[in-house]
Amino acid sequence: MSTENPKRYHPVHVVLHWLMAVMTILAIVIGMFVLNPIPDTAEKTSTLQIHALWGGLLALVLVARLITRFTLPRPASANTDSTFLDFVSKAVHFLLYVGVIGMVVSGLGTAVQADLFAVFRGAVPFPADFMAYPPRLGHGFTALALLGLIGLHVAAALYHQFIKKDNLLARMWFGKR
Ligand code: HEM
């Protein structure tokens, strides 16, 4: 087996990367613009069930991504000729993982404190106000921070693609390795 870095990411990385990107962005946008505006009453139950299930599936994709991140060969890190930007790039990649983990943990924390799984079974009444639970505040702030990080990540990909013109995006797509 060759010890050289491949030119592209492994197809499993590609699938998990784009799946996680789409699932995370949808969870944030729907959380902010569909779920959050609904008043905290029983009418919110089905939207919240879908959100919690989606978050759980996202957690599974994240675990698969972390396992493959450390087990499958990857291309060498991209560089920009700037030590500072290379550091920012590594930090953003790391914080993207931290952000998604933070969303799952704070969402689960809110669910536990609000006894949401008993609410879903109809065993206890719907909580009066999710904002009364500290993890819910963390969930909201982390969502905003994660959106900012996704913005930086997309800006960096566009910089490579259209200013540096090194076709970096092709590495995160299918093709000859
Ligand atoms: C990566 C996964 C997740 C993302 C990106 C996400 C995103 C969001 C966003 C953006 C909001 C609205 C925040 C705001 O506008 O202040 C929200 C609310 C909420 N999420 Fe999540 N979430 C995730 C996972 C979960 C999980 C796993 C659970 C529970 C098991 C959960 C439970 C909740 C609850 C209870 C609310 C509060 C609803 C409200 O106050 O209206 N979330 N989520």
Coordinates of N, CA, C and O and ligand atoms in Angstrom, one line a residue:
M1 N 0.8 -1.2 0.0 CA 0.0 0.0 0.0 C 0.9 1.3 0.0 O 1.9 1.3 0.7
S2 N 0.5 2.3 -0.8 CA 1.3 3.5 -0.9 C 1.2 4.3 0.4 O 0.1 4.4 1.0
T3 N 2.3 4.9 0.8 CA 2.2 5.7 2.0 C 2.0 7.2 1.7 O 1.9 8.1 2.5
E4 N 2.0 7.5 0.3 CA 1.8 8.9 -0.1 C 0.4 9.3 0.2 O -0.5 8.5 0.2
N5 N 0.2 10.7 0.4 CA -1.1 11.2 0.5 C -1.9 11.1 -0.8 O -1.4 11.5 -1.8
P6 N -3.2 10.6 -0.7 CA -3.9 10.6 -2.0 C -4.2 12.1 -2.4 O -4.1 13.0 -1.7
K7 N -4.6 12.2 -3.7 CA -4.9 13.5 -4.3 C -6.3 14.0 -3.8 O -6.5 15.2 -3.7
R8 N -7.2 13.1 -3.6 CA -8.6 13.4 -3.2 C -8.9 12.7 -1.9 O -8.3 11.8 -1.5
Y9 N -10.1 13.2 -1.3 CA -10.6 12.5 -0.1 C -11.2 11.2 -0.6 O -11.7 11.1 -1.7
H10 N -11.3 10.2 0.3 CA -11.9 8.9 0.1 C -13.4 9.2 -0.2 O -14.0 10.1 0.5
P11 N -14.0 8.4 -1.1 CA -15.4 8.5 -1.3 C -16.3 8.5 -0.1 O -17.3 9.2 0.0
V12 N -15.9 7.8 1.0 CA -16.7 7.7 2.2 C -16.6 9.1 2.9 O -17.6 9.6 3.4
H13 N -15.4 9.7 2.9 CA -15.2 11.1 3.4 C -16.2 12.1 2.6 O -16.8 12.9 3.2
V14 N -16.2 11.9 1.3 CA -17.0 12.8 0.5 C -18.4 12.7 0.8 O -19.1 13.7 1.1
V15 N -18.9 11.5 0.9 CA -20.4 11.3 1.2 C -20.7 11.9 2.6 O -21.6 12.7 2.8
L16 N -19.8 11.6 3.6 CA -20.1 12.0 5.0 C -20.0 13.5 5.1 O -20.7 14.2 5.8
H17 N -19.0 14.1 4.4 CA -18.8 15.6 4.5 C -20.0 16.3 4.0 O -20.6 17.2 4.6
W18 N -20.5 15.9 2.7 CA -21.7 16.7 2.2 C -23.0 16.3 2.9 O -23.8 17.2 3.0
L19 N -23.1 15.1 3.4 CA -24.3 14.7 4.2 C -24.3 15.6 5.4 O -25.4 16.1 5.8
M20 N -23.2 15.7 6.1 CA -23.1 16.4 7.3 C -23.4 17.9 7.1 O -24.1 18.6 7.9
A21 N -22.8 18.4 6.0 CA -23.0 19.9 5.6 C -24.5 20.1 5.4 O -25.1 21.1 6.0
V22 N -25.2 19.3 4.6 CA -26.6 19.6 4.3 C -27.4 19.4 5.5 O -28.3 20.2 5.9
M23 N -27.2 18.3 6.3 CA -28.0 18.1 7.5 C -27.8 19.2 8.5 O -28.8 19.6 9.2
T24 N -26.6 19.7 8.7 CA -26.3 20.7 9.7 C -27.0 22.0 9.3 O -27.7 22.7 10.1
I25 N -26.8 22.4 8.1 CA -27.4 23.7 7.6 C -28.9 23.6 7.7 O -29.5 24.6 8.2
L26 N -29.5 22.5 7.3 CA -31.0 22.4 7.4 C -31.4 22.4 8.9 O -32.4 23.1 9.2
A27 N -30.7 21.8 9.7 CA -31.1 21.8 11.2 C -31.0 23.2 11.7 O -31.9 23.6 12.5
I28 N -30.0 24.0 11.4 CA -29.9 25.3 11.9 C -31.0 26.2 11.3 O -31.7 26.9 12.0
V29 N -31.2 26.1 10.0 CA -32.2 27.0 9.3 C -33.6 26.7 9.8 O -34.3 27.6 10.2
I30 N -33.9 25.4 9.9 CA -35.2 25.0 10.3 C -35.4 25.3 11.8 O -36.5 25.8 12.3
G31 N -34.3 25.0 12.6 CA -34.4 25.3 14.0 C -34.7 26.8 14.3 O -35.6 27.2 15.1
M32 N -34.0 27.7 13.6 CA -34.1 29.1 13.8 C -35.4 29.7 13.2 O -36.1 30.5 13.9
F33 N -35.8 29.2 12.0 CA -36.9 29.9 11.3 C -38.2 29.2 11.3 O -39.3 29.7 11.0
V34 N -38.2 27.9 11.7 CA -39.5 27.1 11.8 C -39.8 26.8 13.3 O -40.8 27.1 13.8
L35 N -38.8 26.1 13.9 CA -39.1 25.6 15.3 C -39.1 26.7 16.3 O -40.1 26.9 17.1
N36 N -38.1 27.6 16.3 CA -38.0 28.6 17.4 C -39.2 29.6 17.4 O -39.7 29.9 18.5
P37 N -39.8 30.0 16.2 CA -40.9 30.9 16.3 C -42.2 30.3 16.7 O -43.1 31.0 17.1
I38 N -42.3 28.9 16.8 CA -43.6 28.3 17.2 C -43.7 28.5 18.7 O -42.7 28.2 19.4
P39 N -44.8 29.0 19.3 CA -44.9 29.2 20.7 C -44.8 27.8 21.4 O -45.1 26.8 20.9
D40 N -44.2 27.9 22.7 CA -44.0 26.6 23.4 C -45.3 26.0 24.0 O -45.7 26.2 25.1
T41 N -46.0 25.4 23.0 CA -47.3 24.7 23.4 C -47.2 23.3 22.8 O -46.3 23.0 21.9
A42 N -48.2 22.5 23.1 CA -48.2 21.1 22.6 C -48.2 21.1 21.0 O -47.8 20.0 20.4
E43 N -48.7 22.1 20.4 CA -48.7 22.2 18.9 C -47.2 22.0 18.3 O -47.1 21.7 17.2
K44 N -46.3 22.3 19.2 CA -44.9 22.3 18.7 C -44.3 20.8 18.7 O -43.3 20.6 18.1
T45 N -45.1 19.9 19.3 CA -44.5 18.5 19.6 C -44.0 17.9 18.3 O -42.8 17.4 18.3
S46 N -44.8 17.8 17.2 CA -44.3 17.0 16.1 C -43.1 17.6 15.4 O -42.1 16.9 15.1
T47 N -43.1 19.0 15.3 CA -41.9 19.6 14.7 C -40.6 19.3 15.6 O -39.6 19.1 15.1
L48 N -40.8 19.4 16.9 CA -39.7 19.1 17.8 C -39.3 17.7 17.8 O -38.1 17.4 17.8
Q49 N -40.2 16.7 17.6 CA -39.8 15.3 17.4 C -39.0 15.1 16.2 O -37.9 14.4 16.2
I50 N -39.4 15.8 15.1 CA -38.6 15.6 13.9 C -37.2 16.2 14.1 O -36.2 15.7 13.7
H51 N -37.2 17.4 14.8 CA -35.9 18.1 15.0 C -35.0 17.2 15.9 O -33.8 17.1 15.6
A52 N -35.5 16.6 16.9 CA -34.7 15.8 17.8 C -34.2 14.5 17.1 O -33.0 14.1 17.2
L53 N -35.1 13.9 16.2 CA -34.7 12.7 15.5 C -33.6 13.1 14.5 O -32.6 12.4 14.3
W54 N -33.8 14.3 13.8 CA -32.8 14.8 12.8 C -31.4 15.0 13.5 O -30.4 14.6 13.0
G55 N -31.5 15.6 14.7 CA -30.3 15.8 15.5 C -29.6 14.5 15.9 O -28.4 14.4 15.9
G56 N -30.4 13.5 16.2 CA -29.8 12.2 16.6 C -29.2 11.6 15.4 O -28.1 11.0 15.5
L57 N -29.8 11.7 14.2 CA -29.2 11.1 13.0 C -27.9 11.8 12.7 O -26.9 11.2 12.3
L58 N -27.9 13.1 12.9 CA -26.7 13.9 12.6 C -25.6 13.5 13.5 O -24.4 13.4 13.1
A59 N -25.9 13.1 14.8 CA -24.9 12.7 15.7 C -24.3 11.4 15.2 O -23.1 11.2 15.3
L60 N -25.1 10.5 14.6 CA -24.5 9.2 14.1 C -23.6 9.5 12.9 O -22.5 8.9 12.8
V61 N -24.0 10.5 12.0 CA -23.2 10.8 10.9 C -21.8 11.4 11.4 O -20.8 11.1 10.9
L62 N -21.9 12.2 12.5 CA -20.7 12.8 13.1 C -19.8 11.7 13.6 O -18.6 11.8 13.4
V63 N -20.3 10.7 14.3 CA -19.5 9.7 14.8 C -18.8 8.9 13.7 O -17.6 8.7 13.7
A64 N -19.6 8.6 12.6 CA -19.0 7.9 11.4 C -17.9 8.8 10.8 O -16.8 8.3 10.4
R65 N -18.1 10.1 10.8 CA -17.2 11.0 10.2 C -15.9 11.1 11.0 O -14.8 11.1 10.4
L66 N -16.1 11.1 12.3 CA -14.9 11.2 13.2 C -14.0 9.9 13.1 O -12.8 10.0 13.0
I67 N -14.8 8.8 13.0 CA -14.0 7.5 12.9 C -13.2 7.4 11.6 O -12.0 7.1 11.6
T68 N -13.9 7.8 10.5 CA -13.2 7.7 9.2 C -12.1 8.8 9.1 O -11.1 8.6 8.4
R69 N -12.4 9.9 9.7 CA -11.4 11.0 9.7 C -10.0 10.5 10.2 O -9.0 10.9 9.7
F70 N -10.1 9.6 11.2 CA -8.8 9.1 11.8 C -8.3 7.8 11.3 O -7.3 7.3 11.7
T71 N -9.1 7.2 10.4 CA -8.7 5.8 9.9 C -8.4 5.8 8.4 O -7.6 4.9 8.0
L72 N -9.1 6.6 7.6 CA -8.8 6.5 6.2 C -7.8 7.5 5.8 O -7.7 8.6 6.4
P73 N -7.0 7.2 4.7 CA -6.0 8.2 4.3 C -6.6 9.5 3.8 O -7.7 9.4 3.2
R74 N -5.9 10.6 4.0 CA -6.5 11.9 3.5 C -5.4 12.6 2.7 O -4.2 12.4 2.9
P75 N -5.8 13.6 1.8 CA -4.8 14.4 1.1 C -4.1 15.3 2.1 O -4.6 15.5 3.2
A76 N -2.9 15.7 1.7 CA -2.2 16.7 2.6 C -3.0 17.9 2.8 O -3.8 18.3 2.0
S77 N -2.8 18.6 4.0 CA -3.5 19.9 4.3 C -3.2 20.9 3.2 O -2.1 21.0 2.7
A78 N -4.3 21.6 2.8 CA -4.1 22.7 1.8 C -3.3 23.8 2.4 O -3.5 24.0 3.6
N79 N -2.5 24.5 1.7 CA -1.9 25.7 2.3 C -2.1 27.0 1.4 O -2.4 26.9 0.2
T80 N -1.9 28.1 2.1 CA -2.3 29.4 1.4 C -1.1 30.3 1.3 O -1.2 31.5 1.0
D81 N 0.1 29.9 1.6 CA 1.4 30.7 1.7 C 1.3 31.7 2.8 O 2.2 32.5 2.9
S82 N 0.3 31.6 3.7 CA 0.3 32.4 4.9 C 0.2 31.5 6.1 O -0.8 30.8 6.3
T83 N 1.2 31.6 7.0 CA 1.1 30.8 8.3 C -0.1 31.1 9.1 O -0.7 30.2 9.6
F84 N -0.5 32.4 9.1 CA -1.7 32.8 9.9 C -2.9 32.1 9.3 O -3.7 31.5 10.0
L85 N -3.1 32.2 8.0 CA -4.3 31.7 7.3 C -4.3 30.1 7.5 O -5.4 29.5 7.7
D86 N -3.2 29.5 7.4 CA -3.1 28.1 7.6 C -3.6 27.7 9.0 O -4.3 26.7 9.2
F87 N -3.2 28.5 10.0 CA -3.6 28.2 11.3 C -5.1 28.4 11.5 O -5.8 27.6 12.1
V88 N -5.6 29.5 10.9 CA -7.1 29.8 11.0 C -7.8 28.6 10.3 O -8.8 28.2 10.9
S89 N -7.3 28.1 9.2 CA -8.0 27.0 8.5 C -8.1 25.8 9.4 O -9.2 25.2 9.6
K90 N -7.0 25.4 10.1 CA -7.0 24.3 10.9 C -7.9 24.5 12.1 O -8.7 23.6 12.5
A91 N -7.9 25.7 12.7 CA -8.7 26.1 13.8 C -10.2 26.0 13.4 O -11.0 25.4 14.2
V92 N -10.6 26.5 12.2 CA -12.0 26.5 11.8 C -12.4 25.0 11.6 O -13.5 24.6 12.1
H93 N -11.6 24.2 11.0 CA -12.0 22.8 10.8 C -12.3 22.1 12.2 O -13.3 21.4 12.4
F94 N -11.4 22.4 13.1 CA -11.5 21.8 14.5 C -12.8 22.3 15.1 O -13.6 21.5 15.7
L95 N -13.0 23.6 15.1 CA -14.2 24.2 15.7 C -15.5 23.8 15.1 O -16.5 23.8 15.7
L96 N -15.5 23.5 13.8 CA -16.7 23.0 13.1 C -17.1 21.7 13.8 O -18.3 21.5 14.1
Y97 N -16.2 20.8 14.1 CA -16.5 19.6 14.8 C -17.0 19.9 16.2 O -18.1 19.4 16.7
V98 N -16.3 20.8 16.9 CA -16.7 21.2 18.3 C -18.1 21.7 18.2 O -19.0 21.4 19.1
G99 N -18.4 22.6 17.2 CA -19.7 23.2 17.1 C -20.9 22.2 17.0 O -21.9 22.3 17.6
V100 N -20.7 21.2 16.1 CA -21.7 20.2 15.8 C -21.9 19.4 17.1 O -23.0 19.1 17.5
I101 N -20.8 19.0 17.7 CA -20.9 18.2 19.0 C -21.6 19.1 20.0 O -22.5 18.6 20.7
G102 N -21.3 20.4 20.1 CA -21.9 21.3 21.0 C -23.4 21.4 20.8 O -24.2 21.4 21.8
M103 N -23.9 21.4 19.5 CA -25.3 21.4 19.2 C -26.0 20.2 19.7 O -27.1 20.2 20.3
V104 N -25.4 19.0 19.4 CA -26.0 17.7 19.8 C -26.1 17.7 21.4 O -27.1 17.3 21.9
V105 N -25.0 18.0 22.0 CA -24.9 17.9 23.5 C -25.9 18.9 24.1 O -26.7 18.5 25.0
S106 N -25.9 20.1 23.6 CA -26.9 21.1 24.3 C -28.3 20.8 23.9 O -29.2 21.0 24.7
G107 N -28.6 20.3 22.7 CA -29.9 19.9 22.4 C -30.4 18.7 23.3 O -31.5 18.8 23.8
L108 N -29.5 17.8 23.5 CA -29.9 16.6 24.3 C -30.0 17.1 25.8 O -30.9 16.7 26.5
G109 N -29.2 18.0 26.2 CA -29.3 18.6 27.5 C -30.6 19.3 27.8 O -31.2 19.1 28.8
T110 N -31.0 20.1 26.8 CA -32.3 20.8 26.8 C -33.4 19.7 27.0 O -34.3 19.8 27.8
A111 N -33.3 18.7 26.1 CA -34.4 17.6 26.1 C -34.5 16.9 27.5 O -35.5 16.7 28.0
V112 N -33.3 16.6 28.1 CA -33.3 16.0 29.4 C -33.9 16.9 30.4 O -34.8 16.5 31.2
Q113 N -33.4 18.1 30.5 CA -33.9 19.1 31.5 C -35.4 19.3 31.4 O -36.1 19.5 32.3
A114 N -35.9 19.4 30.1 CA -37.3 19.6 29.9 C -38.2 18.3 29.9 O -39.4 18.4 29.7
D115 N -37.5 17.2 30.2 CA -38.2 15.9 30.2 C -38.9 15.6 28.9 O -40.0 15.1 28.9
L116 N -38.2 16.0 27.8 CA -38.9 16.0 26.5 C -39.3 14.6 26.0 O -40.3 14.5 25.3
F117 N -38.5 13.6 26.4 CA -38.9 12.2 25.9 C -40.2 11.8 26.6 O -41.0 11.1 26.0
A118 N -40.5 12.2 27.9 CA -41.7 11.9 28.5 C -42.8 12.8 27.9 O -44.0 12.3 27.7
V119 N -42.5 14.0 27.5 CA -43.4 14.9 26.8 C -43.9 14.2 25.5 O -45.1 14.2 25.2
F120 N -42.9 13.6 24.8 CA -43.2 13.0 23.5 C -44.2 11.8 23.7 O -45.0 11.5 22.8
R121 N -44.0 11.1 24.8 CA -44.9 9.9 25.1 C -46.3 10.4 25.6 O -47.1 9.6 25.9
G122 N -46.4 11.7 25.9 CA -47.7 12.3 26.4 C -47.8 12.0 27.9 O -48.8 12.2 28.5
A123 N -46.6 11.7 28.6 CA -46.7 11.4 30.0 C -46.6 12.6 30.9 O -47.1 12.6 32.0
V124 N -46.1 13.7 30.4 CA -46.0 15.0 31.2 C -46.4 16.1 30.3 O -46.3 16.0 29.0
P125 N -46.9 17.3 30.8 CA -47.3 18.4 30.0 C -46.1 19.0 29.3 O -45.0 18.9 29.6
F126 N -46.5 19.8 28.2 CA -45.4 20.5 27.4 C -44.8 21.6 28.3 O -45.5 22.3 29.0
P127 N -43.4 21.7 28.2 CA -42.8 22.7 29.0 C -43.3 24.1 28.7 O -43.6 24.4 27.5
A128 N -43.3 25.0 29.7 CA -43.9 26.4 29.5 C -42.9 27.2 28.7 O -43.3 28.1 27.9
D129 N -41.6 27.1 28.9 CA -40.6 27.9 28.2 C -39.3 27.3 28.2 O -38.6 27.1 29.2
F130 N -38.8 26.9 27.0 CA -37.5 26.2 26.8 C -36.4 27.1 27.3 O -35.4 26.6 27.8
M131 N -36.6 28.4 27.2 CA -35.5 29.3 27.5 C -35.2 29.3 29.0 O -34.2 29.8 29.5
A132 N -36.0 28.6 29.8 CA -35.8 28.5 31.3 C -34.6 27.5 31.5 O -34.1 27.4 32.6
Y133 N -34.2 26.7 30.5 CA -33.2 25.7 30.7 C -31.9 26.2 30.1 O -31.8 26.5 28.9
P134 N -30.8 26.2 31.0 CA -29.5 26.8 30.5 C -29.0 26.1 29.2 O -28.5 26.9 28.4
P135 N -29.1 24.8 29.0 CA -28.6 24.2 27.8 C -29.3 24.8 26.5 O -28.7 24.9 25.4
R136 N -30.5 25.3 26.7 CA -31.2 25.9 25.5 C -30.6 27.2 25.1 O -30.5 27.4 23.9
L137 N -30.0 27.9 26.1 CA -29.3 29.2 25.7 C -28.0 28.8 25.0 O -27.7 29.4 24.0
G138 N -27.3 27.8 25.5 CA -26.1 27.3 24.8 C -26.4 26.8 23.4 O -25.7 27.1 22.5
H139 N -27.6 26.2 23.2 CA -28.0 25.7 21.9 C -28.1 26.8 20.9 O -27.7 26.8 19.8
G140 N -28.8 27.9 21.4 CA -29.0 29.1 20.5 C -27.7 29.8 20.2 O -27.4 30.1 19.0
F141 N -26.8 30.0 21.2 CA -25.5 30.7 20.9 C -24.6 29.8 20.0 O -24.0 30.4 19.1
T142 N -24.6 28.5 20.3 CA -23.8 27.6 19.5 C -24.2 27.6 18.1 O -23.4 27.6 17.1
A143 N -25.6 27.7 17.8 CA -26.1 27.7 16.5 C -25.6 28.9 15.7 O -25.1 28.8 14.6
L144 N -25.5 30.1 16.4 CA -25.0 31.3 15.7 C -23.5 31.2 15.5 O -23.1 31.5 14.4
A145 N -22.8 30.7 16.4 CA -21.3 30.5 16.3 C -21.1 29.6 15.1 O -20.2 29.8 14.3
L146 N -21.9 28.5 15.1 CA -21.6 27.5 14.0 C -21.9 28.0 12.6 O -21.2 27.8 11.7
L147 N -23.0 28.9 12.6 CA -23.3 29.6 11.3 C -22.1 30.4 10.8 O -21.7 30.4 9.7
G148 N -21.5 31.1 11.8 CA -20.3 32.0 11.5 C -19.2 31.1 11.0 O -18.5 31.5 10.0
L149 N -18.9 30.0 11.6 CA -17.9 29.1 11.2 C -18.1 28.5 9.8 O -17.2 28.4 9.0
I150 N -19.4 28.1 9.6 CA -19.7 27.6 8.2 C -19.5 28.7 7.2 O -18.9 28.4 6.1
G151 N -19.8 29.9 7.5 CA -19.6 31.1 6.6 C -18.1 31.2 6.3 O -17.7 31.3 5.1
L152 N -17.2 31.1 7.3 CA -15.8 31.2 7.1 C -15.3 30.0 6.2 O -14.4 30.2 5.3
H153 N -15.8 28.8 6.5 CA -15.4 27.6 5.8 C -15.8 27.8 4.3 O -15.0 27.5 3.4
V154 N -17.0 28.3 4.0 CA -17.4 28.4 2.6 C -16.6 29.5 2.0 O -16.1 29.4 0.8
A155 N -16.3 30.6 2.7 CA -15.5 31.7 2.1 C -14.1 31.2 1.8 O -13.6 31.5 0.7
A156 N -13.5 30.3 2.6 CA -12.2 29.8 2.3 C -12.2 28.9 1.1 O -11.3 29.0 0.2
A157 N -13.3 28.1 1.0 CA -13.4 27.2 -0.2 C -13.5 28.1 -1.5 O -12.9 27.8 -2.5
L158 N -14.3 29.2 -1.4 CA -14.4 30.0 -2.6 C -13.1 30.7 -2.9 O -12.8 30.9 -4.1
Y159 N -12.4 31.1 -1.8 CA -11.1 31.8 -2.0 C -10.1 30.8 -2.8 O -9.5 31.2 -3.8
H160 N -10.1 29.6 -2.4 CA -9.2 28.6 -3.1 C -9.7 28.4 -4.5 O -8.9 28.4 -5.4
Q161 N -11.0 28.3 -4.7 CA -11.6 28.0 -6.0 C -11.4 29.1 -7.0 O -10.9 28.9 -8.1
F162 N -11.7 30.4 -6.6 CA -11.8 31.5 -7.5 C -10.7 32.5 -7.5 O -10.4 33.2 -8.4
I163 N -9.9 32.5 -6.3 CA -8.8 33.5 -6.3 C -7.5 32.8 -6.4 O -6.7 33.1 -7.3
K164 N -7.3 31.7 -5.6 CA -6.1 30.9 -5.7 C -6.1 30.0 -6.9 O -5.1 29.5 -7.4
K165 N -7.4 29.7 -7.4 CA -7.6 28.8 -8.6 C -6.9 27.5 -8.5 O -6.3 27.1 -9.5
D166 N -6.9 26.9 -7.3 CA -6.2 25.6 -7.1 C -7.2 24.4 -7.2 O -6.8 23.3 -6.9
N167 N -8.4 24.7 -7.5 CA -9.5 23.7 -7.7 C -9.6 22.7 -6.5 O -9.7 21.5 -6.6
L168 N -9.4 23.4 -5.3 CA -9.4 22.6 -4.0 C -10.7 21.8 -3.8 O -10.7 20.7 -3.2
L169 N -11.8 22.4 -4.3 CA -13.1 21.7 -4.1 C -13.2 20.3 -4.7 O -13.9 19.5 -4.2
A170 N -12.4 20.1 -5.8 CA -12.5 18.8 -6.5 C -12.0 17.7 -5.5 O -12.3 16.6 -5.7
R171 N -11.2 18.1 -4.5 CA -10.7 17.1 -3.6 C -11.8 16.5 -2.8 O -11.7 15.3 -2.3
M172 N -12.8 17.3 -2.5 CA -13.9 16.8 -1.7 C -15.1 16.4 -2.7 O -16.2 16.6 -2.4
W173 N -14.7 15.7 -3.8 CA -15.7 15.1 -4.7 C -15.1 13.8 -5.2 O -14.0 13.5 -5.0
F174 N -16.0 13.1 -5.9 CA -15.6 11.8 -6.4 C -14.7 11.9 -7.6 O -14.8 12.8 -8.4
G175 N -13.8 11.0 -7.8 CA -12.9 11.0 -8.9 C -11.7 10.1 -8.7 O -11.6 9.4 -7.7
K176 N -10.8 10.1 -9.7 CA -9.6 9.2 -9.6 C -8.7 9.7 -8.4 O -8.4 10.9 -8.3
R177 N -8.3 8.8 -7.5 CA -7.5 9.1 -6.4 C -6.0 8.9 -6.7 O -5.1 9.2 -6.1
Ligands
HEM1 C1 -26.4 19.3 15.1 C2 -27.6 19.2 15.7 C3 -28.6 20.3 15.9 C4 -28.7 21.5 15.4 C5 -27.9 22.1 14.3 C6 -29.8 22.2 16.0 C7 -30.3 23.5 15.7 C8 -31.2 24.2 16.5 C9 -31.6 25.6 16.3 C10 -30.9 26.5 15.3 C11 -32.5 25.9 17.2 C12 -33.2 27.3 17.4 C13 -32.2 28.1 18.2 C14 -32.6 29.5 18.3 O1 -33.1 30.1 17.3 O2 -32.3 30.1 19.4 C15 -32.8 24.7 18.0 C16 -33.8 24.6 19.0 C17 -34.0 23.4 19.7 N1 -33.4 22.2 19.6 FE1 -31.9 21.8 18.3 N2 -30.3 21.3 17.0 C18 -29.6 20.2 16.9 C19 -29.8 19.0 17.7 C20 -30.8 18.9 18.7 C21 -31.1 17.7 19.4 C22 -30.3 16.4 19.3 C23 -32.1 18.0 20.3 C24 -32.8 17.1 21.3 C25 -32.6 15.8 21.4 C26 -32.5 19.3 20.0 C27 -33.5 20.0 20.7 C28 -33.9 21.3 20.5 C29 -34.8 22.0 21.4 C30 -35.6 21.4 22.6 C31 -34.9 23.3 20.9 C32 -35.7 24.5 21.5 C33 -36.9 24.7 20.7 C34 -37.5 26.1 21.0 O3 -37.0 26.8 21.9 O4 -38.3 26.5 20.2 N3 -31.7 19.9 19.1 N4 -32.0 23.6 17.5

